[in-house]
């Protein structure tokens, strides 16, 4: 299945893109996808907590993904 | 030219010679009579020109401003806020005409404006977020504003914190902000606290407010505000930014999640350098 990952703030700069489309195994959860994203970031997201939203709604940890889902990883930001 | 209900009342009290022309349709004239003004009904397309000061009145004071400009009418005034503002002034002795451009919006209206005037908001942090938020709230008619910041104005603040100028560098931010905000709306009550929010002062500062605005620049402060917001059952509006991106959320409102529910982990280290990069863009 394919999911679109929307990247915001630190995630965007760590991955160098606004969004990416990933092919994932059926049954993949948000927790697994987060690990994939952190690996792709090559350590740039170490120590950064991420809130996950699927199809523009925040979801509990380890939510199972479906084909066509849009997943956003949202870090807290502290500028003011 | 513009005249407010209060100024028009002053004309009446001084028995000044003037005429009032009411250009509204019959239903509006019936629903909102111009008590105490003895208006003459007039056609908006052909305002009679005579040598006497004239006050044109429509329902909200917008059409009449346009007529005066288009027809280039001398000695003619548009009643700010129109018949709606006049009625409120007559019945409640409150001149709300300065806010007529927002009370005309049905989502605000006169009732909404009165709620704003009777509301208290606390802003924690008077930097790149706090300055424009405070300006908007005071201009919009918030009755009481509490501003909290222990910081002084620095030269590097000026490009994005529009309340401060070069001459203010070195002064306490809240002191300068209070002066500038009072110039925007002299009726707003502004209380400034030259300190940072902490465990000792937090409840006192926010206990009597309707909303607390988190305009700080660090996550520890956000977590602290979140705790006070929950404890005092006061909704919190949180804003934050990273370069060109911003986040905003209403938290702890009528049982909704708080900041700690959104980002529950004990926090991450973001370097000072990163924070400064964030600040560069905080006017966004």
Tab-separated table of C-alpha atoms in Angstrom:
chain	number	residue	atom	x	y	z
A	1	UNK	CA	0.000	0.000	0.000
A	2	UNK	CA	1.016	3.632	-0.433
A	3	UNK	CA	0.818	6.426	2.082
A	4	UNK	CA	1.719	10.097	1.778
A	5	UNK	CA	3.815	11.563	4.566
A	6	UNK	CA	3.441	15.300	5.194
A	7	UNK	CA	6.522	16.787	6.809
A	8	UNK	CA	6.398	19.845	9.055
A	9	UNK	CA	9.062	22.047	10.667
A	10	UNK	CA	12.025	19.995	11.903
A	11	UNK	CA	10.820	16.914	10.007
A	12	UNK	CA	10.707	18.876	6.773
A	13	UNK	CA	14.219	20.218	7.226
A	14	UNK	CA	15.567	16.864	8.393
A	15	UNK	CA	14.209	15.057	5.341
A	16	UNK	CA	14.617	17.948	2.920
A	17	UNK	CA	11.092	17.690	1.559
A	18	UNK	CA	7.526	18.804	2.249
A	19	UNK	CA	6.078	15.384	1.595
A	20	UNK	CA	6.961	11.957	0.342
A	21	UNK	CA	5.067	8.881	-0.829
A	22	UNK	CA	6.120	5.565	0.697
A	23	UNK	CA	5.269	2.002	-0.186
A	24	UNK	CA	4.518	0.078	3.003
A	25	UNK	CA	3.456	-3.413	3.920
A	26	UNK	CA	-0.187	-3.931	4.764
A	27	UNK	CA	-0.626	-3.689	8.521
A	28	UNK	CA	2.052	-1.039	8.966
A	29	UNK	CA	1.339	1.181	11.960
A	30	UNK	CA	2.189	4.793	12.690
A	31	UNK	CA	4.848	3.622	15.143
A	32	UNK	CA	6.627	1.601	12.441
A	33	UNK	CA	6.334	4.470	9.985
A	34	UNK	CA	7.799	6.861	12.558
A	35	UNK	CA	10.836	4.599	12.861
A	36	UNK	CA	11.216	4.659	9.078
A	37	UNK	CA	11.049	8.455	9.088
A	38	UNK	CA	13.593	8.736	11.901
A	39	UNK	CA	15.979	6.440	10.031
A	40	UNK	CA	15.610	8.523	6.885
A	41	UNK	CA	16.433	11.623	8.924
A	42	UNK	CA	19.785	10.136	9.835
A	43	UNK	CA	19.740	11.192	13.463
A	44	UNK	CA	18.473	14.741	12.863
A	45	UNK	CA	15.244	13.945	14.695
A	46	UNK	CA	16.867	12.299	17.694
A	47	UNK	CA	15.329	13.715	20.855
A	48	UNK	CA	12.466	15.347	18.957
A	49	UNK	CA	9.042	14.069	19.974
A	50	UNK	CA	6.526	13.770	17.162
A	51	UNK	CA	2.744	13.891	17.234
A	52	UNK	CA	1.100	11.848	14.511
A	53	UNK	CA	-2.005	12.765	12.549
A	54	UNK	CA	-3.668	10.564	9.958
A	55	UNK	CA	-5.916	12.177	7.389
A	56	UNK	CA	-5.710	15.447	9.329
A	57	UNK	CA	-6.762	14.000	12.693
A	58	UNK	CA	-4.511	13.239	15.622
A	59	UNK	CA	-4.473	9.501	16.286
A	60	UNK	CA	-3.398	7.287	19.200
A	61	UNK	CA	-0.001	5.636	19.143
A	62	UNK	CA	0.425	2.597	16.939
A	63	UNK	CA	-2.592	3.232	14.741
A	64	UNK	CA	-2.779	0.895	11.770
A	65	UNK	CA	-2.485	2.628	8.415
A	66	UNK	CA	-4.522	2.069	5.273
A	67	UNK	CA	-3.766	2.471	1.610
A	68	UNK	CA	-4.020	6.114	0.562
A	69	UNK	CA	-3.673	7.556	4.061
A	70	UNK	CA	-2.034	10.931	4.567
A	71	UNK	CA	0.219	10.877	7.614
A	72	UNK	CA	1.644	14.002	9.230
A	73	UNK	CA	4.471	14.030	11.760
A	74	UNK	CA	4.197	17.190	13.815
A	75	UNK	CA	6.912	18.211	16.249
A	76	UNK	CA	6.337	20.831	18.930
A	77	UNK	CA	7.756	24.226	18.040
A	78	UNK	CA	8.956	26.784	20.482
A	79	UNK	CA	9.615	29.986	18.626
A	80	UNK	CA	7.579	32.939	19.734
B	1	UNK	CA	-16.103	63.469	7.479
B	2	UNK	CA	-17.083	61.322	10.432
B	3	UNK	CA	-18.993	62.135	13.581
B	4	UNK	CA	-19.412	59.767	16.509
B	5	UNK	CA	-22.624	59.370	18.512
B	6	UNK	CA	-20.950	61.098	21.450
B	7	UNK	CA	-19.912	64.062	19.293
B	8	UNK	CA	-23.386	64.282	17.821
B	9	UNK	CA	-24.843	64.284	21.315
B	10	UNK	CA	-22.458	67.120	22.191
B	11	UNK	CA	-23.802	69.116	19.228
B	12	UNK	CA	-27.303	68.558	20.540
B	13	UNK	CA	-26.398	69.543	24.066
B	14	UNK	CA	-24.805	72.768	22.812
B	15	UNK	CA	-27.878	73.489	20.661
B	16	UNK	CA	-25.691	73.677	17.569
B	17	UNK	CA	-27.551	74.221	14.310
B	18	UNK	CA	-27.455	71.142	12.073
B	19	UNK	CA	-29.753	68.838	10.144
B	20	UNK	CA	-30.016	65.060	10.107
B	21	UNK	CA	-30.813	63.138	6.936
B	22	UNK	CA	-31.903	59.523	7.220
B	23	UNK	CA	-31.287	57.609	4.000
B	24	UNK	CA	-32.444	54.199	5.223
B	25	UNK	CA	-35.345	52.158	3.849
B	26	UNK	CA	-38.635	52.245	5.725
B	27	UNK	CA	-38.176	48.959	7.602
B	28	UNK	CA	-34.838	50.007	9.102
B	29	UNK	CA	-36.276	53.392	10.024
B	30	UNK	CA	-39.114	51.637	11.821
B	31	UNK	CA	-36.917	49.059	13.585
B	32	UNK	CA	-34.189	51.512	14.612
B	33	UNK	CA	-35.801	54.958	15.097
B	34	UNK	CA	-33.347	57.813	15.554
B	35	UNK	CA	-34.644	58.946	18.902
B	36	UNK	CA	-33.903	62.540	19.720
B	37	UNK	CA	-32.638	63.515	16.271
B	38	UNK	CA	-35.757	64.540	14.280
B	39	UNK	CA	-34.327	63.293	10.984
B	40	UNK	CA	-35.512	64.183	7.506
B	41	UNK	CA	-35.928	61.232	5.152
B	42	UNK	CA	-33.685	61.625	2.126
B	43	UNK	CA	-32.846	59.875	-1.119
B	44	UNK	CA	-29.254	58.680	-1.108
B	45	UNK	CA	-28.831	59.547	-4.808
B	46	UNK	CA	-29.741	63.203	-4.419
B	47	UNK	CA	-28.725	64.681	-1.128
B	48	UNK	CA	-30.010	68.266	-1.032
B	49	UNK	CA	-27.148	70.765	-0.633
B	50	UNK	CA	-27.820	73.590	1.755
B	51	UNK	CA	-25.578	75.816	3.830
B	52	UNK	CA	-25.885	74.008	7.114
B	53	UNK	CA	-23.887	71.214	8.633
B	54	UNK	CA	-25.504	67.906	7.827
B	55	UNK	CA	-25.328	64.461	9.406
B	56	UNK	CA	-26.102	61.572	7.087
B	57	UNK	CA	-27.284	58.387	8.721
B	58	UNK	CA	-27.556	54.874	7.335
B	59	UNK	CA	-27.873	51.654	9.304
B	60	UNK	CA	-24.166	50.965	9.969
B	61	UNK	CA	-22.433	54.156	8.866
B	62	UNK	CA	-20.735	52.619	5.856
B	63	UNK	CA	-23.017	53.657	2.970
B	64	UNK	CA	-23.060	57.272	4.119
B	65	UNK	CA	-19.274	57.465	4.157
B	66	UNK	CA	-19.289	56.372	0.517
B	67	UNK	CA	-21.975	58.899	-0.437
B	68	UNK	CA	-20.019	61.795	1.053
B	69	UNK	CA	-16.937	60.797	-0.892
B	70	UNK	CA	-18.728	60.115	-4.178
B	71	UNK	CA	-20.860	63.244	-4.134
B	72	UNK	CA	-18.046	65.357	-2.687
B	73	UNK	CA	-20.379	66.837	-0.073
B	74	UNK	CA	-19.070	69.728	2.005
B	75	UNK	CA	-19.987	70.215	5.666
B	76	UNK	CA	-21.509	66.744	5.698
B	77	UNK	CA	-20.786	64.084	8.292
B	78	UNK	CA	-21.407	60.357	8.344
B	79	UNK	CA	-22.557	59.039	11.716
B	80	UNK	CA	-19.968	56.440	12.693
B	81	UNK	CA	-21.709	53.130	13.320
B	82	UNK	CA	-24.941	54.540	11.898
B	83	UNK	CA	-28.357	54.078	13.439
B	84	UNK	CA	-27.221	50.939	15.233
B	85	UNK	CA	-24.539	52.822	17.159
B	86	UNK	CA	-26.893	55.714	17.874
B	87	UNK	CA	-29.487	53.418	19.400
B	88	UNK	CA	-26.894	51.735	21.632
B	89	UNK	CA	-25.618	55.124	22.698
B	90	UNK	CA	-29.107	56.305	23.558
B	91	UNK	CA	-30.260	53.183	25.370
B	92	UNK	CA	-27.069	52.095	27.105
B	93	UNK	CA	-24.986	55.275	27.165
B	94	UNK	CA	-22.143	53.373	25.526
B	95	UNK	CA	-20.491	54.724	22.393
B	96	UNK	CA	-19.434	51.597	20.499
B	97	UNK	CA	-19.049	53.407	17.187
B	98	UNK	CA	-15.261	53.049	17.041
B	99	UNK	CA	-15.817	49.335	16.603
B	100	UNK	CA	-18.553	49.722	13.999
B	101	UNK	CA	-16.492	48.011	11.299
B	102	UNK	CA	-16.489	44.820	13.361
B	103	UNK	CA	-19.922	45.086	14.988
B	104	UNK	CA	-21.363	45.152	11.484
B	105	UNK	CA	-20.145	41.553	11.146
B	106	UNK	CA	-22.954	39.263	12.292
B	107	UNK	CA	-20.475	36.955	14.034
B	108	UNK	CA	-19.535	39.824	16.381
B	109	UNK	CA	-22.391	42.322	16.426
B	110	UNK	CA	-23.079	44.597	19.368
B	111	UNK	CA	-23.451	41.709	21.780
B	112	UNK	CA	-20.074	40.320	20.789
B	113	UNK	CA	-18.498	43.723	21.216
B	114	UNK	CA	-19.929	44.037	24.705
B	115	UNK	CA	-18.501	40.639	25.557
B	116	UNK	CA	-15.080	41.763	24.318
B	117	UNK	CA	-15.322	44.918	26.407
B	118	UNK	CA	-16.126	42.847	29.481
B	119	UNK	CA	-13.399	40.245	28.883
B	120	UNK	CA	-9.974	39.828	30.431
B	121	UNK	CA	-7.083	38.227	28.578
B	122	UNK	CA	-3.589	37.420	29.816
B	123	UNK	CA	-0.683	37.316	27.382
B	124	UNK	CA	2.427	35.541	28.597
B	125	UNK	CA	5.378	36.705	26.541
B	126	UNK	CA	5.516	40.104	24.843
B	127	UNK	CA	7.805	39.196	21.974
B	128	UNK	CA	7.155	38.421	18.332
B	129	UNK	CA	3.827	36.760	19.055
B	130	UNK	CA	2.716	38.762	22.076
B	131	UNK	CA	3.134	42.201	20.461
B	132	UNK	CA	0.763	41.719	17.513
B	133	UNK	CA	-1.687	39.726	19.630
B	134	UNK	CA	-1.828	42.524	22.200
B	135	UNK	CA	-2.245	45.163	19.501
B	136	UNK	CA	-5.122	43.262	17.923
B	137	UNK	CA	-6.875	42.577	21.218
B	138	UNK	CA	-6.620	46.124	22.535
B	139	UNK	CA	-7.674	47.605	19.207
B	140	UNK	CA	-10.605	45.209	19.030
B	141	UNK	CA	-11.839	46.375	22.415
B	142	UNK	CA	-10.763	43.834	25.002
B	143	UNK	CA	-11.654	45.435	28.312
B	144	UNK	CA	-8.723	44.264	30.387
B	145	UNK	CA	-5.361	42.920	29.311
B	146	UNK	CA	-2.650	41.446	31.486
B	147	UNK	CA	0.807	41.321	29.945
B	148	UNK	CA	3.582	39.295	31.539
B	149	UNK	CA	7.254	39.342	30.560
B	150	UNK	CA	10.478	39.792	32.494
B	151	UNK	CA	12.493	40.680	29.413
B	152	UNK	CA	13.972	43.968	28.254
B	153	UNK	CA	13.786	45.348	24.722
B	154	UNK	CA	16.816	44.502	22.606
B	155	UNK	CA	17.888	45.874	19.246
B	156	UNK	CA	17.424	42.447	17.692
B	157	UNK	CA	13.747	42.478	18.735
B	158	UNK	CA	12.748	45.499	16.717
B	159	UNK	CA	12.318	43.933	13.294
B	160	UNK	CA	9.452	41.738	14.445
B	161	UNK	CA	8.088	43.260	17.648
B	162	UNK	CA	6.266	46.327	16.376
B	163	UNK	CA	5.419	47.852	19.748
B	164	UNK	CA	9.058	48.728	20.393
B	165	UNK	CA	11.384	51.307	18.884
B	166	UNK	CA	15.073	52.173	19.038
B	167	UNK	CA	14.491	54.541	21.942
B	168	UNK	CA	12.974	51.686	23.956
B	169	UNK	CA	16.066	49.455	23.927
B	170	UNK	CA	16.960	48.532	27.491
B	171	UNK	CA	13.503	49.255	28.913
B	172	UNK	CA	11.178	46.561	30.241
B	173	UNK	CA	9.039	45.215	27.425
B	174	UNK	CA	5.792	45.285	29.371
B	175	UNK	CA	6.377	48.889	30.442
B	176	UNK	CA	6.823	50.039	26.841
B	177	UNK	CA	4.002	47.827	25.614
B	178	UNK	CA	1.588	49.290	28.139
B	179	UNK	CA	2.395	52.818	26.972
B	180	UNK	CA	1.968	51.973	23.298
B	181	UNK	CA	-1.177	49.901	23.806
B	182	UNK	CA	-2.804	52.707	25.784
B	183	UNK	CA	-2.323	54.945	22.747
B	184	UNK	CA	-4.300	52.424	20.688
B	185	UNK	CA	-7.242	52.361	23.083
B	186	UNK	CA	-7.229	54.635	26.086
B	187	UNK	CA	-10.213	52.841	27.612
B	188	UNK	CA	-8.537	49.442	27.874
B	189	UNK	CA	-7.270	48.547	31.324
B	190	UNK	CA	-3.749	47.175	30.963
B	191	UNK	CA	-1.921	45.540	33.816
B	192	UNK	CA	1.738	44.778	33.303
B	193	UNK	CA	3.877	42.321	35.256
B	194	UNK	CA	7.640	42.735	34.942
B	195	UNK	CA	8.414	39.109	35.672
B	196	UNK	CA	8.425	35.719	34.063
B	197	UNK	CA	5.614	33.304	34.779
B	198	UNK	CA	6.667	30.829	37.416
B	199	UNK	CA	5.286	28.378	39.956
B	200	UNK	CA	4.788	31.135	42.515
B	201	UNK	CA	3.001	33.809	40.487
B	202	UNK	CA	1.134	31.775	37.872
B	203	UNK	CA	-2.197	31.177	39.555
B	204	UNK	CA	-2.449	34.773	40.741
B	205	UNK	CA	-1.783	36.081	37.267
B	206	UNK	CA	-4.278	33.941	35.394
B	207	UNK	CA	-6.982	33.142	37.935
B	208	UNK	CA	-9.293	36.006	36.956
B	209	UNK	CA	-8.848	35.913	33.178
B	210	UNK	CA	-11.147	34.522	30.511
B	211	UNK	CA	-8.370	33.346	28.190
B	212	UNK	CA	-4.637	32.960	28.531
B	213	UNK	CA	-2.470	33.430	25.459
B	214	UNK	CA	0.760	31.488	25.373
B	215	UNK	CA	3.091	33.723	23.377
B	216	UNK	CA	6.269	32.404	24.936
B	217	UNK	CA	9.299	31.123	23.102
B	218	UNK	CA	10.089	27.958	24.978
B	219	UNK	CA	8.423	24.667	25.693
B	220	UNK	CA	9.015	24.728	29.444
B	221	UNK	CA	6.902	27.882	29.729
B	222	UNK	CA	4.211	26.277	27.574
B	223	UNK	CA	4.085	23.306	29.901
B	224	UNK	CA	3.818	25.631	32.894
B	225	UNK	CA	1.012	27.662	31.322
B	226	UNK	CA	-0.732	24.425	30.429
B	227	UNK	CA	-0.652	23.322	34.061
B	228	UNK	CA	-2.044	26.640	35.298
B	229	UNK	CA	-4.626	26.671	32.528
B	230	UNK	CA	-5.870	23.241	33.592
B	231	UNK	CA	-5.770	24.054	37.300
B	232	UNK	CA	-7.738	27.291	36.910
B	233	UNK	CA	-10.017	25.945	34.140
B	234	UNK	CA	-9.022	28.842	31.913
B	235	UNK	CA	-8.723	28.087	28.179
B	236	UNK	CA	-5.284	28.557	26.697
B	237	UNK	CA	-4.472	29.608	23.153
B	238	UNK	CA	-1.062	28.423	22.185
B	239	UNK	CA	1.049	29.729	19.350
B	240	UNK	CA	4.478	28.628	18.230
B	241	UNK	CA	6.568	28.751	15.128
B	242	UNK	CA	9.489	27.273	13.325
B	243	UNK	CA	11.038	29.290	10.509
B	244	UNK	CA	8.102	29.950	8.154
B	245	UNK	CA	5.661	27.559	9.802
B	246	UNK	CA	3.374	28.192	12.709
B	247	UNK	CA	1.215	26.175	15.043
B	248	UNK	CA	-1.846	27.452	16.839
B	249	UNK	CA	-4.292	25.582	19.046
B	250	UNK	CA	-7.046	26.237	21.563
B	251	UNK	CA	-6.338	24.017	24.555
B	252	UNK	CA	-8.068	23.137	27.824
B	253	UNK	CA	-11.347	24.590	26.597
B	254	UNK	CA	-14.494	22.868	27.837
B	255	UNK	CA	-12.676	19.606	28.451
B	256	UNK	CA	-10.568	19.646	25.309
B	257	UNK	CA	-6.985	18.332	25.399
B	258	UNK	CA	-4.151	20.406	26.802
B	259	UNK	CA	-0.585	20.901	25.644
B	260	UNK	CA	0.611	17.971	27.713
B	261	UNK	CA	-1.963	15.773	26.000
B	262	UNK	CA	-0.743	16.916	22.615
B	263	UNK	CA	2.952	16.557	23.375
B	264	UNK	CA	3.163	14.331	26.437
B	265	UNK	CA	6.849	13.463	26.423
B	266	UNK	CA	9.287	15.264	28.646
B	267	UNK	CA	10.953	17.592	26.359
B	268	UNK	CA	13.571	17.527	23.859
B	269	UNK	CA	16.542	19.710	23.684
B	270	UNK	CA	16.326	22.327	21.014
B	271	UNK	CA	19.396	24.437	20.918
B	272	UNK	CA	19.564	28.156	21.511
B	273	UNK	CA	20.775	28.565	17.960
B	274	UNK	CA	17.637	26.885	16.688
B	275	UNK	CA	15.492	29.146	18.821
B	276	UNK	CA	17.133	32.201	17.363
B	277	UNK	CA	16.418	30.927	13.884
B	278	UNK	CA	12.776	30.532	14.931
B	279	UNK	CA	12.638	34.062	16.266
B	280	UNK	CA	13.800	35.453	12.961
B	281	UNK	CA	10.560	34.353	11.387
B	282	UNK	CA	8.135	34.884	14.192
B	283	UNK	CA	6.227	37.682	12.517
B	284	UNK	CA	4.883	34.969	10.243
